């Protein structure tokens, strides 16, 4: 709403002689899109969901276990019967949980990107409405000024 009010104020308050060049509708829409806090917030949300999608469904961490059994109190390496074990384990996802997490993250990302597009369209439509309203108001002000001068 703020960019639209800025546009209306620029078209109505600044007299035509002081304007260097009139703002076109395309310029107004692009300026409103850039300045829109709702669009910026939606883009940040989409960026956050993109990061979450990249990190979704990570592989489970492997772990390694080193242990020794049947150690004597003196820990003399010459004594027989000391058992040393090294075990490496890599968990495997057999339930499809990782794939579901990735699908959910991609769906959230698609939703966030669609939200950005919807907000961009809403900003553009609000800017077009404000632009047309400002043009009508300027035209009315010019007509009333011409009528006043003609009296």
Short mmCIF file of C-alpha atoms in Angstrom, two decimals:
data_model
loop_
_atom_site.label_atom_id
_atom_site.label_comp_id
_atom_site.label_asym_id
_atom_site.label_seq_id
_atom_site.Cartn_x
_atom_site.Cartn_y
_atom_site.Cartn_z
CA UNK A 1 0.00 0.00 0.00
CA UNK A 2 2.89 2.39 0.69
CA UNK A 3 4.28 2.32 -2.88
CA UNK A 4 0.82 3.02 -4.27
CA UNK A 5 0.39 6.01 -1.96
CA UNK A 6 3.81 7.28 -3.00
CA UNK A 7 2.76 7.06 -6.63
CA UNK A 8 -0.53 8.90 -6.05
CA UNK A 9 1.24 11.60 -4.06
CA UNK A 10 3.86 12.04 -6.76
CA UNK A 11 1.27 12.40 -9.49
CA UNK A 12 -1.04 14.73 -7.54
CA UNK A 13 1.22 16.91 -5.41
CA UNK A 14 4.04 17.67 -7.83
CA UNK A 15 2.82 20.13 -10.46
CA UNK A 16 3.25 19.04 -14.09
CA UNK A 17 5.73 21.85 -14.81
CA UNK A 18 8.09 20.63 -12.05
CA UNK A 19 8.13 17.06 -13.28
CA UNK A 20 11.12 16.19 -15.43
CA UNK A 21 9.40 13.28 -17.11
CA UNK A 22 6.08 11.68 -16.29
CA UNK A 23 6.26 8.28 -14.67
CA UNK A 24 5.00 5.59 -16.98
CA UNK A 25 2.83 2.75 -15.79
CA UNK A 26 5.65 0.26 -16.35
CA UNK A 27 8.02 2.39 -14.27
CA UNK A 28 5.44 2.67 -11.51
CA UNK A 29 4.86 -1.08 -11.44
CA UNK A 30 8.56 -1.92 -11.42
CA UNK A 31 9.22 0.65 -8.68
CA UNK A 32 6.34 -0.72 -6.58
CA UNK A 33 7.57 -4.29 -7.00
CA UNK A 34 11.07 -3.37 -5.89
CA UNK A 35 9.85 -1.31 -2.93
CA UNK A 36 7.18 -3.75 -1.75
CA UNK A 37 7.96 -5.11 1.73
CA UNK A 38 5.48 -7.96 1.23
CA UNK A 39 7.37 -9.09 -1.87
CA UNK A 40 10.70 -8.82 -0.09
CA UNK A 41 9.38 -10.88 2.81
CA UNK A 42 7.98 -13.50 0.44
CA UNK A 43 11.31 -13.71 -1.38
CA UNK A 44 13.14 -14.18 1.91
CA UNK A 45 10.67 -16.92 2.84
CA UNK A 46 11.23 -18.60 -0.53
CA UNK A 47 15.00 -18.38 -0.04
CA UNK A 48 14.64 -19.98 3.40
CA UNK A 49 12.54 -22.80 1.94
CA UNK A 50 15.12 -23.29 -0.82
CA UNK A 51 17.81 -23.69 1.83
CA UNK A 52 15.57 -26.08 3.76
CA UNK A 53 14.91 -28.10 0.59
CA UNK A 54 18.65 -28.47 0.00
CA UNK A 55 19.11 -29.74 3.53
CA UNK A 56 15.99 -31.91 3.69
CA UNK A 57 16.31 -35.62 4.17
CA UNK A 58 19.99 -35.88 4.97
CA UNK A 59 21.64 -39.25 5.08
CA UNK A 60 21.94 -40.66 8.57
CA UNK A 61 25.34 -40.18 10.11
CA UNK A 62 27.55 -43.23 10.21
CA UNK A 63 29.26 -44.03 13.46
CA UNK A 64 32.31 -46.03 14.42
CA UNK A 65 32.75 -47.81 17.72
CA UNK A 66 36.17 -48.83 19.03
CA UNK A 67 36.24 -50.93 22.18
CA UNK A 68 38.38 -53.38 24.00
CA UNK A 69 37.30 -56.19 26.31
CA UNK A 70 39.02 -58.54 28.74
CA UNK A 71 41.64 -55.99 29.71
CA UNK A 72 43.84 -56.88 32.64
CA UNK A 73 44.35 -54.43 35.50
CA UNK A 74 47.91 -53.78 34.47
CA UNK A 75 46.99 -53.31 30.77
CA UNK A 76 50.05 -55.31 29.79
CA UNK A 77 49.94 -55.77 26.01
CA UNK A 78 51.78 -59.08 26.29
CA UNK A 79 48.89 -60.74 28.09
CA UNK A 80 46.66 -62.81 25.80
CA UNK A 81 42.90 -62.57 25.90
CA UNK A 82 42.52 -58.89 25.12
CA UNK A 83 39.76 -58.44 22.55
CA UNK A 84 39.72 -55.26 20.44
CA UNK A 85 36.74 -54.38 18.27
CA UNK A 86 36.15 -51.74 15.62
CA UNK A 87 32.57 -51.54 14.36
CA UNK A 88 31.37 -49.17 11.61
CA UNK A 89 27.63 -48.72 11.09
CA UNK A 90 25.80 -46.82 8.33
CA UNK A 91 22.03 -46.67 8.92
CA UNK A 92 19.96 -47.24 5.78
CA UNK A 93 16.52 -45.72 5.24
CA UNK A 94 14.24 -48.57 4.21
CA UNK A 95 10.95 -46.83 5.11
CA UNK A 96 11.22 -43.99 2.55
CA UNK A 97 11.23 -41.31 5.25
CA UNK A 98 14.11 -39.42 3.66
CA UNK A 99 12.35 -39.31 0.28
CA UNK A 100 9.14 -38.03 1.91
CA UNK A 101 11.06 -35.29 3.71
CA UNK A 102 12.58 -34.18 0.43
CA UNK A 103 9.20 -34.20 -1.32
CA UNK A 104 7.64 -32.11 1.46
CA UNK A 105 10.51 -29.62 1.29
CA UNK A 106 10.15 -29.32 -2.50
CA UNK A 107 6.39 -28.79 -2.15
CA UNK A 108 6.99 -26.05 0.44
CA UNK A 109 9.49 -24.41 -1.89
CA UNK A 110 7.02 -24.50 -4.79
CA UNK A 111 4.35 -22.97 -2.53
CA UNK A 112 6.71 -20.19 -1.44
CA UNK A 113 7.66 -19.42 -5.05
CA UNK A 114 3.99 -19.30 -6.02
CA UNK A 115 3.38 -16.95 -3.10
CA UNK A 116 6.06 -14.59 -4.44
CA UNK A 117 4.37 -14.56 -7.85
CA UNK A 118 0.94 -13.91 -6.31
CA UNK A 119 2.29 -11.03 -4.24
CA UNK A 120 4.02 -9.56 -7.31
CA UNK A 121 0.72 -9.68 -9.20
CA UNK A 122 -1.15 -8.15 -6.27
CA UNK A 123 1.37 -5.32 -6.03
CA UNK A 124 1.16 -4.75 -9.79
CA UNK A 125 -2.65 -4.66 -9.71
CA UNK A 126 -2.74 -2.29 -6.75
CA UNK A 127 -0.21 -0.04 -8.50
CA UNK A 128 -2.24 -0.03 -11.71
CA UNK A 129 -5.39 0.87 -9.77
CA UNK A 130 -3.58 3.67 -7.93
CA UNK A 131 -2.02 4.90 -11.18
CA UNK A 132 -5.38 5.05 -12.95
CA UNK A 133 -6.94 6.74 -9.93
CA UNK A 134 -4.13 9.32 -9.90
CA UNK A 135 -4.54 9.97 -13.64
CA UNK A 136 -8.27 10.48 -13.17
CA UNK A 137 -7.66 12.81 -10.25
CA UNK A 138 -5.08 14.82 -12.21
CA UNK A 139 -7.42 15.04 -15.17
CA UNK A 140 -10.23 16.17 -12.88
CA UNK A 141 -7.94 18.75 -11.24
CA UNK A 142 -6.94 20.09 -14.68
CA UNK A 143 -10.57 20.25 -15.77
CA UNK A 144 -11.61 22.07 -12.60
CA UNK A 145 -8.69 24.49 -12.94
CA UNK A 146 -9.68 25.20 -16.56
CA UNK A 147 -13.31 25.76 -15.48
CA UNK A 148 -12.20 28.09 -12.69
CA UNK A 149 -10.06 30.11 -15.09
CA UNK A 150 -12.92 30.28 -17.57
CA UNK A 151 -15.27 31.87 -15.05
#
